[in-house]
Amino acid sequence: MDIKELNVNVEKESTQNHPWEYARARVIDCLLRRYIKKKSADGYVADVGCGDIFFVHQFVCKHSKLKAAAVDIAFNDDIIASLKAKYSDQEVLFFNDIQKVDLNGKPAKIVFLMDVLEHIEDDVTFLKTLVNSDFVNGETLFMITVPAFNSLYCSHDKWLGHYRRYDRKMLGDCIKSAGLKSETDGYFFTSILLPRWLKKMVESHQKEETEVTGIGGWNGGKLVSKVYEWILLADFYFFRIFRIFGVKMPGLSTYAICKLQ
């Protein structure tokens, strides 16, 4: 969750992350499974632009020999103290600048950029800086997700400070320009493309912008949240079947798994 959305969450006294976040965490774990098996079991993963550290916490919980490093420019002493208290079951390294990241002298096994690049005006320059960081080497794997399709840019994107949304080609060009090569790419969450398109159509006919709170305002209850999570996961596993036949179905999120060229 973005720090901006975390603030909404706190104001509304919600203790629950959005089911989309739970589903995305399981999707990413599934997409990375075969790559993780090829790597040694211990080491650090770095979540850059991590927000409330929910994702990296979930990931490391499933891979207990891995350790987490959380990087976000919005971190301050109060936020770090709050997150340490909330996720006290793990020892997490916190940094508010990628230039200051030190994983005890070791390179990261995986660098996560989970819906981060769309927030950065010059995404290529940022990615080049990250690629040339001391905690990245030739074995480091990059897992990148971004919101899909500029044609779906709406009030939620604007509220979050997104500069753009990406299709596979746009993300591929960005990755290549930064000195990375894609191992695999694609989309996920196909079934929610239609609701987002309808939202975009409705907004295009409205004279005033609607109020936006983001996913930080979610408080749907455990049962409802679980149902939404199951729907999203069923979507992922169903449309993944199409990849067997070489068809990469569109979805609301674009992803790429890549390494240094």
Coordinates of C-alpha atoms in Angstrom, one line a residue, residues 21-261:
E21 CA -3.0 -6.6 -2.2
Y22 CA -3.4 -10.1 -0.8
A23 CA -4.2 -11.5 -4.2
R24 CA -1.3 -9.7 -5.9
A25 CA 1.1 -11.0 -3.3
R26 CA 0.1 -14.6 -4.1
V27 CA 0.3 -13.9 -7.9
I28 CA 3.8 -12.5 -7.6
D29 CA 4.9 -15.5 -5.5
C30 CA 3.5 -17.8 -8.1
L31 CA 5.2 -16.0 -11.0
L32 CA 8.6 -16.1 -9.2
R33 CA 8.4 -19.6 -7.9
R34 CA 10.6 -21.3 -10.6
Y35 CA 13.2 -18.5 -10.4
I36 CA 13.4 -18.7 -6.6
K37 CA 14.1 -22.5 -6.8
K38 CA 17.2 -21.7 -8.9
K39 CA 18.6 -19.4 -6.2
S40 CA 20.2 -20.2 -2.9
A41 CA 17.6 -20.1 -0.1
D42 CA 19.1 -17.3 2.0
G43 CA 19.8 -13.7 1.4
Y44 CA 18.0 -10.3 1.1
V45 CA 15.1 -9.1 -1.0
A46 CA 14.7 -5.3 -1.4
D47 CA 11.3 -3.8 -1.9
V48 CA 11.9 -0.3 -3.4
G49 CA 9.0 2.1 -3.0
C50 CA 7.5 -0.4 -0.6
G51 CA 4.9 1.8 1.1
D52 CA 3.5 0.1 4.2
I53 CA 5.8 -3.0 3.7
F54 CA 2.8 -5.3 3.5
F55 CA 4.0 -7.0 0.4
V56 CA 7.6 -7.7 1.4
H57 CA 6.4 -8.9 4.8
Q58 CA 4.0 -11.4 3.1
F59 CA 6.7 -12.6 0.7
V60 CA 9.4 -13.2 3.4
C61 CA 6.8 -15.0 5.5
K62 CA 6.5 -17.6 2.7
H63 CA 10.3 -17.8 2.3
S64 CA 11.6 -17.7 5.8
K65 CA 15.3 -17.9 4.9
L66 CA 15.0 -14.6 3.1
K67 CA 15.4 -11.3 4.8
A68 CA 13.6 -8.0 3.9
A69 CA 14.9 -4.6 3.1
A70 CA 12.3 -1.8 2.8
V71 CA 13.1 1.3 0.8
D72 CA 10.7 4.3 0.5
I73 CA 11.4 8.0 0.2
A74 CA 8.4 8.7 2.4
F75 CA 9.9 7.0 5.4
N76 CA 10.5 9.1 8.5
D77 CA 11.1 8.1 12.1
D78 CA 7.5 8.0 13.1
I79 CA 6.5 5.8 10.1
I80 CA 9.4 3.4 10.6
A81 CA 8.5 3.1 14.3
S82 CA 4.9 2.4 13.5
L83 CA 5.8 -0.3 10.9
K84 CA 8.3 -1.9 13.2
A85 CA 5.6 -2.3 15.8
K86 CA 3.1 -3.6 13.3
Y87 CA 5.4 -6.1 11.8
S88 CA 7.4 -7.0 14.9
D89 CA 7.6 -10.7 13.9
Q90 CA 10.3 -9.8 11.3
E91 CA 13.6 -7.9 11.4
V92 CA 13.4 -5.5 8.5
L93 CA 16.1 -3.1 7.2
F94 CA 14.6 0.4 6.5
F95 CA 16.0 3.0 4.1
N96 CA 14.6 6.2 2.7
D97 CA 17.2 6.5 -0.1
I98 CA 18.3 3.9 -2.6
Q99 CA 21.8 5.3 -2.4
K100 CA 22.0 4.4 1.3
V101 CA 20.9 0.8 1.0
D102 CA 23.4 -1.6 2.6
L103 CA 22.4 -5.2 2.8
N104 CA 25.4 -6.0 5.1
G105 CA 27.6 -5.9 2.0
K106 CA 25.5 -8.5 0.1
P107 CA 23.6 -8.1 -3.2
A108 CA 19.9 -8.4 -3.2
K109 CA 18.5 -11.7 -4.5
I110 CA 15.4 -10.0 -5.7
V111 CA 14.5 -6.3 -6.2
F112 CA 10.8 -5.6 -6.1
L113 CA 9.3 -2.5 -7.8
M114 CA 5.6 -3.0 -7.1
D115 CA 3.6 -0.3 -8.8
V116 CA 6.4 2.2 -8.4
L117 CA 7.6 3.3 -11.9
E118 CA 4.4 5.1 -12.7
H119 CA 5.0 7.5 -9.8
I120 CA 8.3 8.6 -11.3
E121 CA 8.5 11.3 -14.1
D122 CA 11.8 10.0 -15.5
D123 CA 11.3 6.3 -15.0
V124 CA 14.3 5.2 -17.2
T125 CA 16.8 7.4 -15.3
F126 CA 15.5 6.1 -11.9
L127 CA 15.7 2.5 -13.1
K128 CA 19.3 3.1 -14.4
T129 CA 20.3 4.5 -10.9
L130 CA 18.8 1.4 -9.3
V131 CA 20.5 -1.0 -11.7
N132 CA 23.9 0.7 -10.9
S133 CA 23.4 0.5 -7.1
D134 CA 25.9 -1.4 -4.9
F135 CA 23.3 -3.9 -3.8
V136 CA 22.6 -5.1 -7.4
N137 CA 24.7 -7.5 -9.4
G138 CA 24.4 -9.8 -12.3
E139 CA 22.4 -12.4 -10.4
T140 CA 19.9 -10.0 -9.0
L141 CA 16.3 -10.6 -10.2
F142 CA 14.0 -7.6 -10.8
M143 CA 10.2 -8.1 -10.3
I144 CA 8.4 -5.1 -11.7
T145 CA 4.6 -4.4 -11.8
V146 CA 2.8 -1.3 -13.1
P147 CA -0.8 -0.4 -13.8
A148 CA -1.8 -1.3 -17.4
F149 CA -2.9 0.8 -20.3
N150 CA -2.8 4.6 -20.5
S151 CA -6.3 4.6 -21.9
L152 CA -7.5 3.6 -18.4
Y153 CA -5.9 6.5 -16.7
C154 CA -8.5 7.9 -14.3
S155 CA -9.0 9.9 -11.1
H156 CA -7.5 7.2 -8.9
D157 CA -4.2 7.4 -10.9
K158 CA -4.2 11.2 -10.7
W159 CA -4.9 11.1 -6.9
L160 CA -2.0 8.7 -6.4
G161 CA 0.4 10.9 -8.5
H162 CA 0.8 8.5 -11.4
Y163 CA 2.4 9.9 -14.5
R164 CA 1.3 7.1 -16.8
R165 CA 0.1 3.5 -17.1
Y166 CA 2.0 0.9 -19.2
D167 CA 1.4 -1.7 -21.8
R168 CA 3.9 -4.5 -22.3
K169 CA 5.8 -2.6 -25.0
M170 CA 6.1 0.5 -22.9
L171 CA 7.5 -1.4 -19.9
G172 CA 9.7 -3.4 -22.2
D173 CA 11.2 -0.3 -23.7
C174 CA 11.8 1.2 -20.3
I175 CA 13.5 -1.9 -19.0
K176 CA 15.7 -2.2 -22.1
S177 CA 16.8 1.5 -21.9
A178 CA 17.8 1.0 -18.3
G179 CA 20.1 -1.9 -19.0
L180 CA 17.8 -4.8 -18.1
K181 CA 16.6 -7.7 -20.2
S182 CA 13.2 -9.3 -19.7
E183 CA 13.0 -13.0 -18.7
T184 CA 9.2 -13.0 -19.0
D185 CA 6.4 -10.5 -19.0
G186 CA 2.7 -10.2 -19.3
Y187 CA -0.5 -9.1 -17.5
F188 CA -2.7 -10.2 -14.7
F189 CA -6.2 -9.6 -13.3
T190 CA -8.0 -9.7 -16.7
S191 CA -11.6 -9.7 -15.4
I192 CA -11.4 -6.3 -13.7
L193 CA -10.5 -4.6 -16.9
L194 CA -14.1 -4.1 -17.7
P195 CA -15.1 -2.4 -14.4
R196 CA -12.1 0.0 -14.8
W197 CA -13.1 0.8 -18.3
L198 CA -16.6 1.5 -17.2
K199 CA -15.3 3.8 -14.4
K200 CA -13.2 5.6 -17.0
M201 CA -16.3 6.1 -19.2
V202 CA -18.4 7.4 -16.3
E203 CA -15.6 9.8 -15.3
S204 CA -15.3 11.1 -18.9
H205 CA -18.9 12.3 -18.7
Q206 CA -18.7 13.9 -15.2
K207 CA -18.1 17.6 -14.9
E208 CA -16.6 17.3 -11.4
E209 CA -14.0 14.9 -10.1
T210 CA -15.3 12.3 -7.7
E211 CA -13.7 11.9 -4.3
V212 CA -10.9 9.3 -4.2
T213 CA -9.5 7.6 -1.1
G214 CA -7.6 4.7 -2.7
I215 CA -7.4 1.1 -1.3
G216 CA -6.3 2.5 2.1
G217 CA -9.9 3.1 2.9
W218 CA -10.9 -0.6 2.5
N219 CA -12.9 -2.0 5.5
G220 CA -15.0 -4.7 3.8
G221 CA -14.7 -7.3 6.6
K222 CA -12.8 -10.6 6.6
L223 CA -15.4 -12.7 4.7
V224 CA -16.0 -10.1 2.0
S225 CA -12.3 -9.5 1.6
K226 CA -11.6 -13.2 1.3
V227 CA -14.3 -13.6 -1.4
Y228 CA -12.7 -10.7 -3.4
E229 CA -9.3 -12.3 -3.0
W230 CA -10.5 -15.7 -4.2
I231 CA -12.2 -14.0 -7.3
L232 CA -8.9 -12.3 -8.2
L233 CA -6.9 -15.5 -7.8
A234 CA -9.4 -17.5 -9.8
D235 CA -9.0 -14.9 -12.5
F236 CA -5.3 -15.2 -12.5
Y237 CA -5.2 -19.0 -12.6
F238 CA -7.9 -19.2 -15.3
F239 CA -6.4 -16.7 -17.7
R240 CA -2.9 -18.2 -17.1
I241 CA -4.1 -21.2 -19.0
F242 CA -4.0 -19.1 -22.2
R243 CA -0.2 -18.7 -21.9
I244 CA 0.1 -22.4 -22.6
F245 CA -1.1 -21.6 -26.1
G246 CA 1.1 -18.6 -26.4
V247 CA -1.7 -16.0 -25.7
K248 CA -0.9 -13.3 -23.2
M249 CA -4.3 -12.0 -22.2
P250 CA -4.5 -8.3 -21.2
G251 CA -5.1 -7.4 -17.6
L252 CA -5.2 -4.4 -15.2
S253 CA -1.6 -4.9 -14.2
T254 CA 1.5 -5.3 -16.3
Y255 CA 4.5 -7.2 -15.0
A256 CA 8.1 -8.1 -16.1
I257 CA 10.7 -10.3 -14.5
C258 CA 14.2 -9.2 -15.6
K259 CA 17.9 -9.2 -15.0
L260 CA 21.0 -7.2 -16.0
Q261 CA 21.8 -7.3 -19.8

